[in-house]
Short mmCIF file of C-alpha atoms in Angstrom, two decimals:
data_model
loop_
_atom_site.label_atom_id
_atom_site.label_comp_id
_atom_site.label_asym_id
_atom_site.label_seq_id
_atom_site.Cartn_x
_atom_site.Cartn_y
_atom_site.Cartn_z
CA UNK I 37 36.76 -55.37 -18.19
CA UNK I 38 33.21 -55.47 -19.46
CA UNK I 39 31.66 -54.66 -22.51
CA UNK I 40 29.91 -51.25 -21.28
CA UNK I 41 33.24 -50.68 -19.77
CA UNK I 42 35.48 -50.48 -22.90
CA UNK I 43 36.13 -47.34 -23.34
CA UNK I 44 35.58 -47.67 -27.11
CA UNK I 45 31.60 -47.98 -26.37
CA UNK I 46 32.41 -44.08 -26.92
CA UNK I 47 31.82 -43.60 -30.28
CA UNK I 48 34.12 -40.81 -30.89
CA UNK I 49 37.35 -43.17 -28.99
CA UNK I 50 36.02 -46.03 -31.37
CA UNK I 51 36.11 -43.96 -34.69
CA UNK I 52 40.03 -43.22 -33.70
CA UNK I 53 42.36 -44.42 -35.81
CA UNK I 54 44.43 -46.87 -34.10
CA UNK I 55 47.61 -44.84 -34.06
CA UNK I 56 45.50 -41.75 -32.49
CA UNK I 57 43.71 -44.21 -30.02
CA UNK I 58 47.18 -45.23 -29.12
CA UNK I 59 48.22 -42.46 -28.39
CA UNK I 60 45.82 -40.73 -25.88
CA UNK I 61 44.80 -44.60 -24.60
CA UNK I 62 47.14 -44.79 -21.21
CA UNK I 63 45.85 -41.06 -20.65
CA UNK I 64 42.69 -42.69 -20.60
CA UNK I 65 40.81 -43.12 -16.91
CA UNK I 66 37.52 -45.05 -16.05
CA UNK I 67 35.36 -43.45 -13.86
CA UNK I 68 32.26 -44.26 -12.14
CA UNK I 69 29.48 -41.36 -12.61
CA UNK I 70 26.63 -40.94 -9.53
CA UNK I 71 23.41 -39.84 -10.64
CA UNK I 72 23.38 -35.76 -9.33
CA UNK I 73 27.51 -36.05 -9.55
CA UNK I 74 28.10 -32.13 -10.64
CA UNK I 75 31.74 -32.73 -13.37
CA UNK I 76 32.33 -28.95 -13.31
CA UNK I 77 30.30 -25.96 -12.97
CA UNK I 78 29.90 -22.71 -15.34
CA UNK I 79 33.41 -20.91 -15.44
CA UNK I 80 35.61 -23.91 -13.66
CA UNK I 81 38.75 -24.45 -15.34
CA UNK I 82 38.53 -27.57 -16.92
CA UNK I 83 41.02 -30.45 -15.80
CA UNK I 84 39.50 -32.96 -17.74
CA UNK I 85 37.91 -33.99 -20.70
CA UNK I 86 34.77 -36.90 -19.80
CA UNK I 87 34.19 -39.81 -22.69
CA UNK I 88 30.88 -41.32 -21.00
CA UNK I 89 29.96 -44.81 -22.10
CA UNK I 90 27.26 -45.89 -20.18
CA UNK I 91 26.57 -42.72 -18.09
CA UNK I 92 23.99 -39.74 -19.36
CA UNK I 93 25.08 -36.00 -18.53
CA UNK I 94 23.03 -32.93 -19.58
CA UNK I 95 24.71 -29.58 -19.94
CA UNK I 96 23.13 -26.49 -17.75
CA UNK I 97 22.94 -22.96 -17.71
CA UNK I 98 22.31 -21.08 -14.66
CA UNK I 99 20.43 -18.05 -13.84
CA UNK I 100 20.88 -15.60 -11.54
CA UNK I 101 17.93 -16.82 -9.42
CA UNK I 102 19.72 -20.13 -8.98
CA UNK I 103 17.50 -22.18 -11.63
CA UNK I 104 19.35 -24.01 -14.03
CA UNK I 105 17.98 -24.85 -17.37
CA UNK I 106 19.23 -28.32 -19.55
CA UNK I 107 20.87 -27.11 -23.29
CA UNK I 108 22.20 -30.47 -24.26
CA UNK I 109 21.83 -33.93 -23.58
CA UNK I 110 25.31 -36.29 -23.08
CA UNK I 111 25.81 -40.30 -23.93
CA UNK I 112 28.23 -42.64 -25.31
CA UNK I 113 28.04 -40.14 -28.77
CA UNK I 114 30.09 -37.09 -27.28
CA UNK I 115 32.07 -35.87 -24.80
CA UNK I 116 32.04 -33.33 -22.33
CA UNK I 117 33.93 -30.42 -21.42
CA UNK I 118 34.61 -29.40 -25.63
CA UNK I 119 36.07 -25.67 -24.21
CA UNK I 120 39.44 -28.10 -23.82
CA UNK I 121 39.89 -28.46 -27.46
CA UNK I 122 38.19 -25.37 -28.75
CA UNK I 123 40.29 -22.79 -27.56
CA UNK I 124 39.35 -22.03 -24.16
CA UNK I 125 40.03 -23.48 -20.44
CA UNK I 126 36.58 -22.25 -18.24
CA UNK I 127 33.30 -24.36 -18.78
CA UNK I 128 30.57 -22.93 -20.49
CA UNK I 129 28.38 -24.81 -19.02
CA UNK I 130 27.72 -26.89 -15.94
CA UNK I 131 27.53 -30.80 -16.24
CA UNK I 132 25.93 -32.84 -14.07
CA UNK I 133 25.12 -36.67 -14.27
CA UNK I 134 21.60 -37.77 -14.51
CA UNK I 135 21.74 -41.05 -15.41
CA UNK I 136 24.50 -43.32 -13.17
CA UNK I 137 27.17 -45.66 -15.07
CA UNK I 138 30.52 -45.53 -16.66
CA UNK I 139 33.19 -43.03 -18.69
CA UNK I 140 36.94 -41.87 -19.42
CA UNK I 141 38.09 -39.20 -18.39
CA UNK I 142 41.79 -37.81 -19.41
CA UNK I 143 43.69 -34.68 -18.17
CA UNK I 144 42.81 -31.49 -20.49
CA UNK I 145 46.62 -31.17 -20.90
CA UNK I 146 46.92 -34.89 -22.35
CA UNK I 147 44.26 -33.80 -24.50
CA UNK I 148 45.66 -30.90 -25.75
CA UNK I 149 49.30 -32.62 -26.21
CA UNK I 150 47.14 -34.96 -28.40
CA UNK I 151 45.46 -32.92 -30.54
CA UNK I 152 49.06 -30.89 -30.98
CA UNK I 153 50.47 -34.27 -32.25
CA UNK I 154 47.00 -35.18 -34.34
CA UNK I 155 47.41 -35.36 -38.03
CA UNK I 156 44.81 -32.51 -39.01
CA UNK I 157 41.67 -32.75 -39.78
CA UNK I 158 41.85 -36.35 -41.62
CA UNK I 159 39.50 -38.93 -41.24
CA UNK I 160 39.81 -40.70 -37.82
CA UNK I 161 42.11 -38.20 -36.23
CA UNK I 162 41.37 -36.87 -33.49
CA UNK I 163 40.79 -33.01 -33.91
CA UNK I 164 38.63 -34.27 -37.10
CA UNK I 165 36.08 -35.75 -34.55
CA UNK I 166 35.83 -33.63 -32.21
CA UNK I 167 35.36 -30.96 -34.11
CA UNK I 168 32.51 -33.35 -35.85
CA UNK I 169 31.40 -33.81 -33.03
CA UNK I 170 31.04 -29.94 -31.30
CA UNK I 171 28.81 -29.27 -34.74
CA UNK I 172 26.15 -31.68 -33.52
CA UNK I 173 26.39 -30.24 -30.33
CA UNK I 174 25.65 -26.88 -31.47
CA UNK I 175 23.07 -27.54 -33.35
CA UNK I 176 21.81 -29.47 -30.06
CA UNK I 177 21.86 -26.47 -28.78
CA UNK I 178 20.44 -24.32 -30.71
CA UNK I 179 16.97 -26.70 -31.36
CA UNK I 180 16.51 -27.33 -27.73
CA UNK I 181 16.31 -23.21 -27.03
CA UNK I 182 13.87 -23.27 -30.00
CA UNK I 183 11.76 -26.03 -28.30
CA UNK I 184 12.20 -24.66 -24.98
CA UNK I 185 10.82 -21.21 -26.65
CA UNK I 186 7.79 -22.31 -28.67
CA UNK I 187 6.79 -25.80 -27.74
CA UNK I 188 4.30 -27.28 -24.96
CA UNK I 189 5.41 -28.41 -21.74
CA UNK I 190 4.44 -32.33 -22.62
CA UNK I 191 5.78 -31.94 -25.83
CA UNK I 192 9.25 -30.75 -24.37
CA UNK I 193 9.02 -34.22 -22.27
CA UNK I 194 7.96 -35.92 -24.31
CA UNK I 195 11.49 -34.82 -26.28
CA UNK I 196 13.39 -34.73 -23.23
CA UNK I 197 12.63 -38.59 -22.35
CA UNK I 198 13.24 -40.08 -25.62
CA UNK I 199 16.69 -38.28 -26.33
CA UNK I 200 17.61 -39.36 -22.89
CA UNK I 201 16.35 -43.43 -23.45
CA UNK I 202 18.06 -43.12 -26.63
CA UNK I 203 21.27 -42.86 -24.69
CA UNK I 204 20.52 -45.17 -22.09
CA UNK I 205 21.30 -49.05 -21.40
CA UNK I 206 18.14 -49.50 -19.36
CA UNK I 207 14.34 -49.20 -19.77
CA UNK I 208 13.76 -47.44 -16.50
CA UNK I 209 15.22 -43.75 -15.87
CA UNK I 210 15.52 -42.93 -12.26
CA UNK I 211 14.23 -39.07 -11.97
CA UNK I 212 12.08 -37.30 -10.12
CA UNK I 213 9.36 -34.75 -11.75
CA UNK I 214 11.39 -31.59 -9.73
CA UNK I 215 13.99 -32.58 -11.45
CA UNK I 216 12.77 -32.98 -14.97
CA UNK I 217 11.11 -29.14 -14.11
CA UNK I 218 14.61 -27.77 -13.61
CA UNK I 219 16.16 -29.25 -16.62
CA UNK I 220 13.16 -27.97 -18.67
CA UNK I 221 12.71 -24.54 -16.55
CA UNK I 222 9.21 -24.78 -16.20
CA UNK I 223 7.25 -25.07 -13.34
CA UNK I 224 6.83 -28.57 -11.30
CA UNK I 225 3.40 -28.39 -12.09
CA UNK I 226 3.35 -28.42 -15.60
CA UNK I 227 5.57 -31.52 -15.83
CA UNK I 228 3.15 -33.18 -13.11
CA UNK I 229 0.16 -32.61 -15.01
CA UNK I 230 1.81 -33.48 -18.61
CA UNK I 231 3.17 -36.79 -17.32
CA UNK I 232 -0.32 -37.63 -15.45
CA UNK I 233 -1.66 -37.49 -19.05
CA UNK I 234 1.05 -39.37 -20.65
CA UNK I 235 0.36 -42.62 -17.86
CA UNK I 236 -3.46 -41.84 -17.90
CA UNK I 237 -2.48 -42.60 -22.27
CA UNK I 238 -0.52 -45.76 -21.19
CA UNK I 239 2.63 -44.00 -22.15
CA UNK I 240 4.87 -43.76 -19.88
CA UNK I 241 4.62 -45.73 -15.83
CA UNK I 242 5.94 -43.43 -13.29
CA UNK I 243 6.39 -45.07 -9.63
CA UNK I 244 8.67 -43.61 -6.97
CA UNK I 245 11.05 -41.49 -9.05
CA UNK I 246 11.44 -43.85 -11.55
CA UNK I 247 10.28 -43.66 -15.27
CA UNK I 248 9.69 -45.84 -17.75
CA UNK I 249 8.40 -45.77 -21.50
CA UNK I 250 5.04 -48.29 -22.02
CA UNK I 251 4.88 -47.55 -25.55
CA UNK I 252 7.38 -45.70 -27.18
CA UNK I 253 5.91 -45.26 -31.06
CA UNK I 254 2.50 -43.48 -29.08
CA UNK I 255 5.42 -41.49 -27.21
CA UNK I 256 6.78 -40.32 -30.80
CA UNK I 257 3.41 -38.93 -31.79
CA UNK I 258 3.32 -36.94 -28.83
CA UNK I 259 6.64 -34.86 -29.14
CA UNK I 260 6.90 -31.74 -31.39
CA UNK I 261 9.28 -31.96 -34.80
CA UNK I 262 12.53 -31.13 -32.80
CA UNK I 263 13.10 -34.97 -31.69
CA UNK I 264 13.01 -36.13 -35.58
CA UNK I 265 15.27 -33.28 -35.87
CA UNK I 266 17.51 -33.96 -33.00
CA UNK I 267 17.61 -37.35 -33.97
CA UNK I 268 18.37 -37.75 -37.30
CA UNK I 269 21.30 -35.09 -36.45
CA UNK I 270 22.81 -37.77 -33.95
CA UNK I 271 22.65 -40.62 -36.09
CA UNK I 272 24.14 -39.03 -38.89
CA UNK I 273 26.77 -37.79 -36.03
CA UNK I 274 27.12 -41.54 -35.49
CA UNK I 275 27.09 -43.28 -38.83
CA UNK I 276 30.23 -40.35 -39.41
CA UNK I 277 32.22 -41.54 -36.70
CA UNK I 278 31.73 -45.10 -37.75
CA UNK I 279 32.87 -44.23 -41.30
CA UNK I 280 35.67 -42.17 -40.27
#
């Protein structure tokens, strides 16, 4: 099995403690993810748990008018489908693949049987990184409603396309601008004109659906204070799981 693979390119299977990895490893499925793939909508009762770890998922709510609107961003730092482990069984969200490649997945009962045998909330066990884990999510959250409320449209992609390269194993993202628009809820226009000034800047290149970053420090003096934020947030997420 490759590299990308292994499903200890998650970061929250690789900060396991052996014992725990052990234990919830031949639970443990690979799946290929297709760009668009939906994982579970809003309110599905959840039958698995996803560990991506080359594949990028964003988190959506919908609205009644059948726009959906992106709350959270997915890569080889998290998982997906937390309500397993928090309490619940329905989705809170929907999650849908935008960016193709590789994950785990394991039965939310396997998980649950887990965490029921974990040893607490010790370092490396499992309920103590999830739960790690679900904090940065949160605050996620929380900062991209804040963006979403008070920022620009180009400096919301500008945000948007460097937490998503930050999570990704190549330097092209395939996506159209309709897209982008309904993970942003704003209007197609908007994101047309902001990323027409971005590749009139040298920026960004933009060719048939596909995206890709020119120069990425002019990028970071485009977007508003909630990258740095969102950021610094995940690496610290990281450089915990690593320590754990």
């Amino acid at each position: 099995m490759s590299e990308l693979r292994d499903p200890q390119q998650n970061y929250i299977l690789r900060a396991l403690s052996p014992p725990e990895f052990e234990r919830i490893a031949p639970h443990l499925e690979l799946v290929s993810m297709s760009c668009a793939e939906v994982l579970y909508e809003v309110n599905e009762k959840l039958q698995f748990a996803y560990f991506p770890t080359t594949a990028t998922a964003s988190l959506l709510c919908g609205l009644e008018d059948g726009a959906s609107v992106e709350v959270a961003v997915v890569g080889n730092e998290g998982m997906l489908g937390v309500s397993v482990f928090m309490g619940g069984d329905a989705a809170l969200t929907q999650a849908t693949i935008h960016t193709a490649g590789y994950g785990y997945r394991i039965p939310a009962k396997s998980l649950r049987e887990a965490l029921g045998r974990s040893g607490g909330r010790r370092a490396g066990t499992l309920q103590q990184l999830l739960l790690r884990y679900a904090q940065t999510l949160i605050m996620q959250m929380a900062q991209t409603t804040a963006c979403n409320r008070r920022h620009s449209v180009e400096q919301q992609l500008c945000r948007w396309l460097l937490l998503n390269f930050d999570r990704m194993h190549s330097s092209s993202l395939a996506m159209t601008q309709e897209l982008i628009s309904n993970m942003l809820g704003v209007r197609r226009e908007s994101i047309t004109e902001a990323a027409r000034k971005l590749q009139q800047a040298g920026i960004i290149s933009y060719h048939r659906g596909h995206i890709e970053v020119t120069n990425r420090p002019e990028l970071e003096t485009h977007v508003c204070e909630c990258y740095g934020i969102l950021k610094k947030e995940s690496e610290r997420l990281v450089t915990d799981l690593l320590a754990a």
